[in-house]
CSV table of C-alpha atoms in Angstrom, one decimal:
chain,number,residue,atom,x,y,z
A,92,MET,CA,129.4,122.7,95.0
A,93,SER,CA,129.0,119.0,96.0
A,94,LEU,CA,126.3,116.9,94.7
A,95,SER,CA,124.8,116.6,98.2
A,96,LYS,CA,124.6,120.3,98.5
A,97,ILE,CA,122.9,120.5,95.1
A,98,ASN,CA,120.4,117.9,96.2
A,99,GLU,CA,119.8,119.7,99.5
A,100,PHE,CA,118.9,122.8,97.5
A,101,LEU,CA,116.8,121.1,94.8
A,102,TRP,CA,114.7,119.0,97.3
A,103,GLY,CA,114.1,122.1,99.4
A,104,PHE,CA,112.3,125.2,98.2
A,105,PRO,CA,112.4,124.5,94.4
A,106,MET,CA,111.0,121.0,94.4
A,107,ILE,CA,108.4,121.9,97.1
A,108,THR,CA,107.3,124.9,95.2
A,109,ILE,CA,107.0,123.4,91.8
A,110,LEU,CA,105.4,120.1,92.7
A,111,LEU,CA,103.1,121.5,95.3
A,112,GLY,CA,102.0,124.2,92.8
A,113,VAL,CA,101.3,121.5,90.2
A,114,HIS,CA,99.4,119.4,92.7
A,115,LEU,CA,97.2,122.4,93.6
A,116,TYR,CA,96.7,123.4,90.0
A,117,PHE,CA,95.4,120.0,88.9
A,118,THR,CA,93.4,119.5,92.1
A,119,VAL,CA,91.4,122.7,91.1
A,120,ARG,CA,91.4,122.0,87.3
A,121,LEU,CA,90.1,118.5,87.7
A,122,LYS,CA,87.5,119.7,90.2
A,123,PHE,CA,88.9,117.8,93.2
A,124,ILE,CA,89.3,114.5,91.5
A,125,GLN,CA,90.3,113.1,94.9
A,126,ARG,CA,86.7,112.7,95.7
A,127,LYS,CA,86.6,109.9,93.2
A,128,THR,CA,89.1,107.8,95.3
A,129,LEU,CA,86.6,105.2,96.5
A,130,THR,CA,85.4,104.8,92.9
A,131,GLY,CA,89.0,104.2,91.7
A,132,ILE,CA,89.5,101.6,94.4
A,133,LYS,CA,86.3,99.8,93.4
A,134,GLU,CA,87.2,99.9,89.7
A,135,SER,CA,90.6,98.4,90.4
A,136,LEU,CA,89.0,95.4,91.9
A,137,LEU,CA,86.4,95.0,89.0
A,138,VAL,CA,88.7,95.3,86.0
A,139,GLU,CA,89.3,91.8,84.4
A,140,ASP,CA,90.2,92.6,80.8
A,141,ASP,CA,88.3,89.9,79.0
A,142,ASN,CA,89.5,87.3,81.6
A,143,ASP,CA,92.8,86.9,79.7
A,144,SER,CA,95.5,86.4,82.2
A,145,SER,CA,98.2,87.1,79.7
A,146,LYS,CA,97.1,90.8,79.5
A,147,ILE,CA,98.0,93.4,81.9
A,148,SER,CA,94.9,94.3,83.9
A,149,GLY,CA,94.2,97.6,85.6
A,150,PHE,CA,94.9,96.1,88.9
A,151,ARG,CA,98.2,94.7,87.8
A,152,ALA,CA,99.3,98.0,86.5
A,153,LEU,CA,98.4,99.6,89.8
A,154,ALA,CA,100.3,96.8,91.7
A,155,THR,CA,103.3,97.5,89.6
A,156,THR,CA,103.2,101.2,90.5
A,157,LEU,CA,102.7,100.4,94.2
A,158,ALA,CA,105.6,97.9,94.1
A,159,ALA,CA,107.9,100.6,92.9
A,160,THR,CA,106.7,103.3,95.3
A,161,LEU,CA,105.8,101.4,98.6
A,162,GLY,CA,108.9,100.7,100.5
A,163,THR,CA,111.7,102.0,102.6
A,164,GLY,CA,110.7,105.6,102.0
A,165,ASN,CA,107.3,105.1,103.7
A,166,ILE,CA,108.8,103.2,106.6
A,167,ILE,CA,112.3,104.6,107.3
A,168,GLY,CA,111.6,107.9,105.4
A,169,MET,CA,108.8,108.9,107.8
A,170,SER,CA,111.2,108.3,110.7
A,171,THR,CA,113.6,110.8,109.2
A,172,ALA,CA,110.9,113.4,108.4
A,173,ILE,CA,109.7,113.3,112.1
A,174,ALA,CA,113.2,113.4,113.5
A,175,LEU,CA,114.1,116.5,111.4
A,176,GLY,CA,110.7,118.2,111.2
A,177,GLY,CA,108.7,117.1,114.2
A,178,ALA,CA,105.3,115.7,114.5
A,179,GLY,CA,103.8,118.3,112.1
A,180,ALA,CA,105.7,116.7,109.2
A,181,VAL,CA,103.2,113.8,109.3
A,182,PHE,CA,100.3,116.2,108.5
A,183,TRP,CA,102.1,118.0,105.6
A,184,CYS,CA,103.2,114.6,104.2
A,185,TRP,CA,99.6,113.4,104.3
A,186,LEU,CA,98.3,116.6,102.7
A,187,THR,CA,100.9,116.3,100.0
A,188,GLY,CA,99.6,112.8,99.2
A,189,VAL,CA,96.0,114.1,99.0
A,190,LEU,CA,96.9,116.8,96.6
A,191,GLY,CA,99.3,114.6,94.6
A,192,MET,CA,96.5,112.3,93.5
A,193,ALA,CA,95.4,114.9,91.0
A,194,THR,CA,98.8,115.2,89.4
A,195,SER,CA,99.0,111.4,89.3
A,196,TYR,CA,95.7,111.2,87.5
A,197,ALA,CA,96.9,113.8,85.0
A,198,GLU,CA,100.1,112.1,84.1
A,199,CYS,CA,98.6,108.6,84.0
A,200,TYR,CA,95.8,109.9,81.6
A,201,LEU,CA,98.4,111.5,79.2
A,202,SER,CA,100.5,108.3,79.4
A,203,LEU,CA,97.5,106.2,78.3
A,204,LEU,CA,96.5,108.8,75.6
A,205,PHE,CA,99.9,108.8,73.9
A,206,ARG,CA,101.2,105.3,74.5
A,207,GLU,CA,102.2,102.9,71.7
A,208,LYS,CA,101.4,99.3,71.0
A,209,LEU,CA,104.5,97.0,70.9
A,210,PRO,CA,105.0,94.0,68.5
A,211,ASP,CA,104.2,91.6,71.2
A,212,GLY,CA,100.8,93.0,71.9
A,213,ASN,CA,101.7,94.9,75.1
A,214,TYR,CA,101.5,98.7,75.5
A,215,ALA,CA,104.4,101.1,76.3
A,216,GLY,CA,103.9,104.6,77.6
A,217,GLY,CA,105.0,107.2,80.0
A,218,PRO,CA,106.3,110.8,80.0
A,219,MET,CA,108.9,109.8,77.2
A,220,TYR,CA,106.0,108.8,74.9
A,221,VAL,CA,103.9,111.9,76.0
A,222,CYS,CA,106.8,114.1,74.9
A,223,LYS,CA,107.3,112.2,71.6
A,224,ASN,CA,103.6,111.8,70.6
A,225,GLY,CA,102.0,114.7,72.5
A,226,LEU,CA,104.5,117.4,72.5
A,227,LYS,CA,106.3,116.2,69.2
A,228,ASN,CA,109.5,116.7,71.1
A,229,MET,CA,111.6,113.6,70.7
A,230,PRO,CA,114.8,115.1,72.3
A,231,LEU,CA,112.8,115.8,75.5
A,232,GLY,CA,111.4,112.3,75.5
A,233,LYS,CA,114.9,110.8,75.1
A,234,PHE,CA,116.2,113.0,78.0
A,235,TYR,CA,113.5,111.7,80.2
A,236,ALA,CA,114.0,108.1,79.2
A,237,LEU,CA,117.8,108.4,79.8
A,238,CYS,CA,117.1,109.7,83.3
A,239,THR,CA,114.6,106.8,83.9
A,240,ILE,CA,117.3,104.2,83.1
A,241,VAL,CA,119.9,105.9,85.4
A,242,ALA,CA,117.2,106.1,88.2
A,243,ALA,CA,116.3,102.5,87.7
A,244,PHE,CA,119.9,101.4,88.3
A,245,GLY,CA,120.0,103.7,91.3
A,246,VAL,CA,116.7,104.0,93.3
A,247,GLY,CA,115.2,100.9,91.8
A,248,CYS,CA,118.1,98.5,91.9
A,249,THR,CA,121.4,99.0,93.7
A,250,THR,CA,120.0,101.1,96.6
A,251,GLN,CA,117.1,98.6,97.3
A,252,SER,CA,119.4,95.5,97.4
A,253,ASN,CA,121.7,97.4,99.7
A,254,ALA,CA,118.7,98.3,101.9
A,255,ILE,CA,117.9,94.6,102.2
A,256,VAL,CA,121.4,93.8,103.2
A,257,THR,CA,121.5,96.6,105.7
A,258,SER,CA,118.3,95.5,107.3
A,259,LEU,CA,119.3,91.9,107.6
A,260,SER,CA,122.8,92.6,108.8
A,261,HIS,CA,121.4,94.9,111.6
A,262,LYS,CA,120.0,91.8,113.2
A,263,TRP,CA,121.9,88.8,111.8
A,264,ASP,CA,125.5,88.5,110.6
A,265,ILE,CA,124.8,87.3,107.1
A,266,PRO,CA,127.5,87.9,104.4
A,267,PRO,CA,126.3,90.5,101.9
A,268,ALA,CA,127.4,88.3,99.0
A,269,TRP,CA,125.0,85.5,100.0
A,270,VAL,CA,122.1,87.9,100.4
A,271,GLY,CA,122.9,89.5,97.0
A,272,ALA,CA,122.9,86.1,95.3
A,273,VAL,CA,119.6,85.2,96.8
A,274,ILE,CA,118.1,88.5,95.8
A,275,CYS,CA,119.4,88.2,92.2
A,276,ALA,CA,117.8,84.7,92.0
A,277,ILE,CA,114.4,85.7,93.3
A,278,ALA,CA,114.2,89.1,91.5
A,279,GLY,CA,115.6,87.5,88.3
A,280,CYS,CA,112.7,85.0,88.0
A,281,ALA,CA,110.3,87.9,87.9
A,282,ILE,CA,112.4,90.3,85.8
A,283,ILE,CA,113.2,87.9,83.0
A,284,GLY,CA,109.5,87.3,82.3
A,285,GLY,CA,108.9,90.9,81.5
A,286,ILE,CA,105.8,93.1,82.4
A,287,ARG,CA,103.4,90.1,82.5
A,288,THR,CA,105.5,88.3,85.1
A,289,ILE,CA,106.3,91.4,87.0
A,290,GLY,CA,102.6,92.4,87.1
A,291,MET,CA,101.6,88.9,88.3
A,292,VAL,CA,104.2,89.0,91.1
A,293,CYS,CA,103.3,92.4,92.2
A,294,GLU,CA,99.6,91.6,92.1
A,295,LYS,CA,100.1,88.8,94.6
A,296,ALA,CA,102.9,90.3,96.8
A,297,ILE,CA,101.8,93.9,97.2
A,298,PRO,CA,98.3,93.4,98.8
A,299,PHE,CA,99.8,90.8,101.2
A,300,LEU,CA,102.7,93.0,102.3
A,301,PHE,CA,100.6,96.1,102.6
A,302,LEU,CA,98.1,94.2,104.8
A,303,PHE,CA,100.9,92.7,106.9
A,304,TYR,CA,102.6,96.0,107.6
A,305,THR,CA,99.3,97.8,108.3
A,306,LEU,CA,98.2,95.1,110.8
A,307,CYS,CA,101.6,95.5,112.6
A,308,CYS,CA,100.9,99.2,112.8
A,309,LEU,CA,97.4,98.7,114.0
A,310,PHE,CA,98.6,96.4,116.8
A,311,ILE,CA,101.1,99.1,117.9
A,312,LEU,CA,98.3,101.7,117.9
A,313,TYR,CA,96.2,99.4,120.0
A,314,PHE,CA,98.9,99.3,122.7
A,315,ASN,CA,99.2,103.0,122.4
A,316,LEU,CA,95.4,103.6,122.4
A,317,ASP,CA,95.5,105.8,125.4
A,318,VAL,CA,97.7,108.4,123.7
A,319,LEU,CA,96.2,108.1,120.2
A,320,PRO,CA,93.8,111.2,120.5
A,321,GLU,CA,96.7,113.2,122.0
A,322,SER,CA,99.0,112.1,119.2
A,323,LEU,CA,96.6,113.1,116.5
A,324,MET,CA,96.0,116.5,118.1
A,325,PHE,CA,99.7,117.0,118.5
A,326,ILE,CA,100.4,116.2,114.8
A,327,VAL,CA,97.8,118.8,113.6
A,328,LYS,CA,98.9,121.4,116.1
A,329,SER,CA,102.6,121.0,115.3
A,330,ALA,CA,101.9,121.5,111.6
A,331,PHE,CA,100.7,125.1,112.2
A,332,HIS,CA,102.4,126.2,115.4
A,333,PRO,CA,106.0,126.2,116.6
A,334,GLN,CA,106.6,123.0,118.6
A,335,ALA,CA,108.3,123.4,122.0
A,336,ALA,CA,110.3,120.5,123.4
A,337,VAL,CA,107.9,117.9,124.8
A,338,GLY,CA,108.2,114.3,125.5
A,339,GLY,CA,110.8,112.8,123.2
A,340,PHE,CA,110.5,115.7,120.7
A,341,GLY,CA,112.8,118.6,120.5
A,342,GLY,CA,111.6,122.1,119.5
A,343,TYR,CA,110.7,122.5,115.8
A,344,MET,CA,109.6,125.5,113.8
A,345,VAL,CA,106.7,125.2,111.4
A,346,GLY,CA,109.0,125.7,108.4
A,347,HIS,CA,110.8,122.4,109.3
A,348,ALA,CA,107.6,120.4,109.5
A,349,LEU,CA,106.5,121.9,106.2
A,350,ARG,CA,109.7,121.3,104.4
A,351,TYR,CA,110.4,117.7,105.6
A,352,GLY,CA,106.8,116.6,105.5
A,353,ILE,CA,106.1,117.8,102.0
A,354,ALA,CA,109.5,116.6,100.7
A,355,ARG,CA,108.9,113.1,102.1
A,356,GLY,CA,105.4,113.0,100.6
A,357,LEU,CA,106.7,114.1,97.2
A,358,PHE,CA,109.6,111.7,97.2
A,359,THR,CA,107.7,108.6,98.2
A,360,ASN,CA,104.7,108.7,96.0
A,361,GLU,CA,106.5,110.1,92.9
A,362,ALA,CA,103.5,112.1,91.8
A,363,GLY,CA,104.9,114.6,89.4
A,364,LEU,CA,107.9,112.6,88.4
A,365,GLY,CA,105.8,110.6,85.9
A,366,THR,CA,106.8,107.1,86.8
A,367,GLY,CA,103.2,106.1,87.7
A,368,GLY,CA,102.2,106.8,84.1
A,369,ILE,CA,104.7,104.2,82.8
A,370,SER,CA,102.9,101.3,84.5
A,371,ALA,CA,99.5,102.8,84.0
A,372,ALA,CA,100.1,102.8,80.2
A,373,SER,CA,100.7,99.1,80.2
A,374,ALA,CA,97.1,98.2,81.1
A,375,HIS,CA,95.0,96.6,78.4
A,376,THR,CA,92.2,99.0,78.4
A,377,HIS,CA,90.8,101.8,76.1
A,378,GLN,CA,89.1,103.7,78.9
A,379,HIS,CA,91.8,106.2,79.7
A,380,SER,CA,90.0,108.1,82.5
A,381,ARG,CA,89.0,104.9,84.2
A,382,GLN,CA,92.5,103.5,84.3
A,383,ALA,CA,93.9,106.9,85.3
A,384,LEU,CA,91.5,106.9,88.2
A,385,ILE,CA,92.6,103.4,89.2
A,386,SER,CA,96.3,104.3,89.0
A,387,MET,CA,95.7,107.5,90.9
A,388,THR,CA,94.9,105.5,94.0
A,389,ALA,CA,98.5,104.4,94.2
A,390,VAL,CA,99.2,107.7,95.7
A,391,PHE,CA,96.4,107.2,98.2
A,392,TRP,CA,97.7,103.9,99.4
A,393,ASP,CA,101.3,105.1,99.4
A,394,THR,CA,101.1,108.4,101.2
A,395,VAL,CA,97.6,109.1,102.5
A,396,VAL,CA,97.4,105.7,104.2
A,397,MET,CA,100.9,104.1,104.6
A,398,CYS,CA,102.9,107.2,105.3
A,399,ALA,CA,100.2,108.5,107.6
A,400,ILE,CA,99.9,105.3,109.7
A,401,THR,CA,103.6,105.0,110.0
A,402,GLY,CA,103.9,108.6,111.2
A,403,ILE,CA,101.1,108.2,113.8
A,404,VAL,CA,102.7,105.0,115.1
A,405,ILE,CA,106.0,106.9,115.5
A,406,VAL,CA,104.4,110.0,117.2
A,407,SER,CA,102.3,107.9,119.6
A,408,ASN,CA,105.3,105.8,120.6
A,409,ILE,CA,107.4,108.8,121.3
A,410,LEU,CA,104.7,110.4,123.4
A,411,LYS,CA,104.1,107.2,125.4
A,412,HIS,CA,107.7,106.0,125.5
A,413,PRO,CA,110.0,109.0,125.0
A,414,GLU,CA,112.9,107.0,126.4
A,415,SER,CA,112.6,104.5,123.5
A,416,ILE,CA,114.3,106.9,121.0
A,417,GLN,CA,117.1,108.0,123.2
A,418,GLY,CA,120.3,107.5,121.2
A,419,CYS,CA,118.4,106.6,118.1
A,420,GLY,CA,119.4,107.9,114.7
A,421,ALA,CA,117.0,109.8,112.5
A,422,GLY,CA,116.0,106.7,110.6
A,423,ASP,CA,115.5,104.5,113.8
A,424,TYR,CA,112.3,105.9,115.1
A,425,THR,CA,110.2,103.3,113.3
A,426,ALA,CA,112.3,100.5,114.7
A,427,ALA,CA,111.8,102.0,118.2
A,428,ALA,CA,108.1,101.9,117.7
A,429,PHE,CA,108.1,98.3,116.5
A,430,ALA,CA,110.1,97.3,119.5
A,431,GLY,CA,106.9,97.9,121.4
A,432,LEU,CA,105.2,94.8,119.9
A,433,PRO,CA,105.1,92.0,122.5
A,434,LEU,CA,106.6,89.4,120.0
A,435,TRP,CA,109.0,89.7,117.1
A,436,GLY,CA,108.5,93.4,116.5
A,437,GLU,CA,112.1,93.9,115.2
A,438,GLU,CA,111.8,90.8,113.0
A,439,PHE,CA,108.5,91.9,111.6
A,440,LEU,CA,110.0,95.3,110.7
A,441,ILE,CA,113.1,93.7,109.1
A,442,PHE,CA,110.9,91.5,107.1
A,443,ALA,CA,108.7,94.4,105.9
A,444,VAL,CA,111.6,96.5,104.9
A,445,ALA,CA,113.4,93.7,103.0
A,446,ALA,CA,110.2,92.5,101.3
A,447,PHE,CA,109.1,96.1,100.2
A,448,ALA,CA,112.7,96.7,99.0
A,449,LEU,CA,112.5,93.6,96.9
A,450,THR,CA,109.2,94.5,95.3
A,451,THR,CA,110.4,98.0,94.6
A,452,LEU,CA,113.4,96.5,92.9
A,453,ILE,CA,111.2,94.4,90.6
A,454,GLY,CA,108.7,97.2,89.9
A,455,TRP,CA,111.4,99.7,89.0
A,456,CYS,CA,113.0,97.2,86.5
A,457,TYR,CA,109.9,97.7,84.3
A,458,PHE,CA,110.2,101.5,84.4
A,459,GLY,CA,113.8,101.2,83.1
A,460,GLU,CA,112.8,98.5,80.6
A,461,THR,CA,110.2,100.9,79.1
A,462,ALA,CA,112.9,103.5,78.7
A,463,VAL,CA,115.2,101.1,77.0
A,464,VAL,CA,112.5,100.1,74.5
A,465,PHE,CA,111.9,103.8,73.8
A,466,LEU,CA,115.6,104.6,73.2
A,467,PHE,CA,117.0,101.4,71.7
A,468,GLY,CA,114.0,99.2,70.7
A,469,THR,CA,112.9,95.7,72.1
A,470,GLU,CA,116.1,93.9,71.0
A,471,LYS,CA,118.1,95.6,73.8
A,472,VAL,CA,115.8,94.5,76.6
A,473,ILE,CA,117.6,91.3,77.4
A,474,SER,CA,120.9,93.1,77.7
A,475,TYR,CA,119.3,95.6,80.0
A,476,LYS,CA,117.7,92.9,82.2
A,477,ILE,CA,121.1,91.1,82.5
A,478,ILE,CA,122.9,94.2,83.5
A,479,TYR,CA,120.0,95.1,86.0
A,480,ILE,CA,120.3,91.7,87.7
A,481,LEU,CA,124.1,92.1,87.9
A,482,MET,CA,123.7,95.6,89.5
A,483,ILE,CA,121.5,94.0,92.1
A,484,PHE,CA,124.5,92.0,93.4
A,485,VAL,CA,126.8,95.1,93.1
A,486,GLY,CA,124.3,97.0,95.3
A,487,ALA,CA,124.4,94.3,97.9
A,488,VAL,CA,128.2,94.2,98.4
A,489,MET,CA,129.3,97.8,98.1
A,490,SER,CA,128.8,101.2,99.8
A,491,LEU,CA,126.3,103.4,97.8
A,492,ASN,CA,126.6,106.9,99.3
A,493,ILE,CA,127.4,108.4,95.9
A,494,VAL,CA,124.6,106.4,94.2
A,495,TRP,CA,122.0,107.8,96.7
A,496,GLU,CA,123.2,111.3,95.9
A,497,LEU,CA,123.1,110.7,92.1
A,498,THR,CA,119.6,109.1,92.4
A,499,ASP,CA,118.2,112.0,94.3
A,500,PHE,CA,119.6,114.4,91.7
A,501,ILE,CA,118.2,112.4,88.7
A,502,ASN,CA,114.8,112.2,90.3
A,503,ALA,CA,114.8,116.0,90.6
A,504,VAL,CA,115.8,116.3,87.0
A,505,MET,CA,113.1,113.9,85.8
A,506,LEU,CA,110.5,116.4,87.0
A,507,ILE,CA,111.3,118.9,84.3
A,508,PRO,CA,110.1,117.2,81.2
A,509,ASN,CA,107.1,115.6,82.9
A,510,VAL,CA,105.8,118.9,84.3
A,511,ILE,CA,106.4,120.7,81.0
A,512,ALA,CA,104.3,118.0,79.2
A,513,LEU,CA,101.5,118.1,81.9
A,514,LEU,CA,101.1,121.9,81.6
A,515,ILE,CA,101.3,122.1,77.9
A,516,LEU,CA,98.9,119.3,77.2
A,517,ARG,CA,96.6,120.1,80.2
A,518,ASP,CA,93.6,120.6,77.9
A,519,LYS,CA,93.9,116.9,76.7
A,520,ILE,CA,93.2,115.7,80.1
A,521,LYS,CA,89.6,114.7,80.8
A,522,SER,CA,88.1,113.8,84.1
A,523,PRO,CA,85.8,110.7,84.5
A,524,THR,CA,82.7,112.9,84.5
A,525,GLU,CA,83.4,114.2,81.0
A,526,LYS,CA,82.5,112.5,77.7
A,527,LYS,CA,84.1,109.1,77.4
A,528,GLU,CA,87.0,108.5,75.2
């Protein structure tokens, strides 16, 4: 059986069943922690950590998580989900994000609880440390750390630089080697500085990029305002009823909407894979529930907001301009919608895709760095960073079909140790309403 067939199986019924089940379990166990979303957003803006800019604040930790998760999956991935599952996929993706916030809180809390302080004063944590210090299972922690390093070189590094080259070459004939060299130089400046520099870069870049992309989407929705109510009703209706061919949509079964919508939500926000806990654990705070609440909002911004608004933009464009997607590939529906902007729509989308891919590349470097420290100690970090920067260039100049497949497989495998730790240590997780740590 080929790797692509294995991934098709894994990211179908097994992943959907396990992750959605975990999301539902922690949603009920934590008494619908999602109702604390606004509190988490407010807290992320208030945390200053003794006014010491050298420390990793709660907001910087959150920004690092968002840097690694916001990106091509939210923009291009929603296009693919709608093309394969219909408009109902937007609803199921959104619901997955809402439920996934509870799992994100749980894994971030455990990562903070079982993290370790490094010689340089920073903290390191994540599922590998939860397995080591919480489960007392070092082999399981090493397994997760090894998967994280492989995923960092895959989804975090080579595939992102390749996505930047692809987006730019679609519009302009720029040699991939030139693009790769520029990406290496820009990303390298942030990567070499470690988590403090990465956090500072993400802290500045992510809010701007998120606001920029959201404003572009709101402009498109303004021009499609006459079909907006119809679009929202169509999305909800398609999530529960078979969709007949209408407008630019083909006919879709509810099962397709369910599968592709949930899978896209699970894949983009990474709730359940444990990566959010790695950056959450770096925050200089002793209030675990508070920081877990802050970090939980990454799933809100990633899926509940960004994936949803992208999906609504695509659906409204198809209903109003069904001819715009004629001849488009599954990943081109977003581009067709942005073409509706009166000025520079295509250029704006290219910038958004390239910029988000760059921040994803920077954010994922820290995830891999934490895994390297766990396995080999801090003395191997420089070697890892040099290899990571070199792999950025490799990703820019070569075809990466097999890398995409390997990355999808590793992401699925990373789920196992994280979910095991979450379920076994569930009694250790406290909600913000319980007694403070």
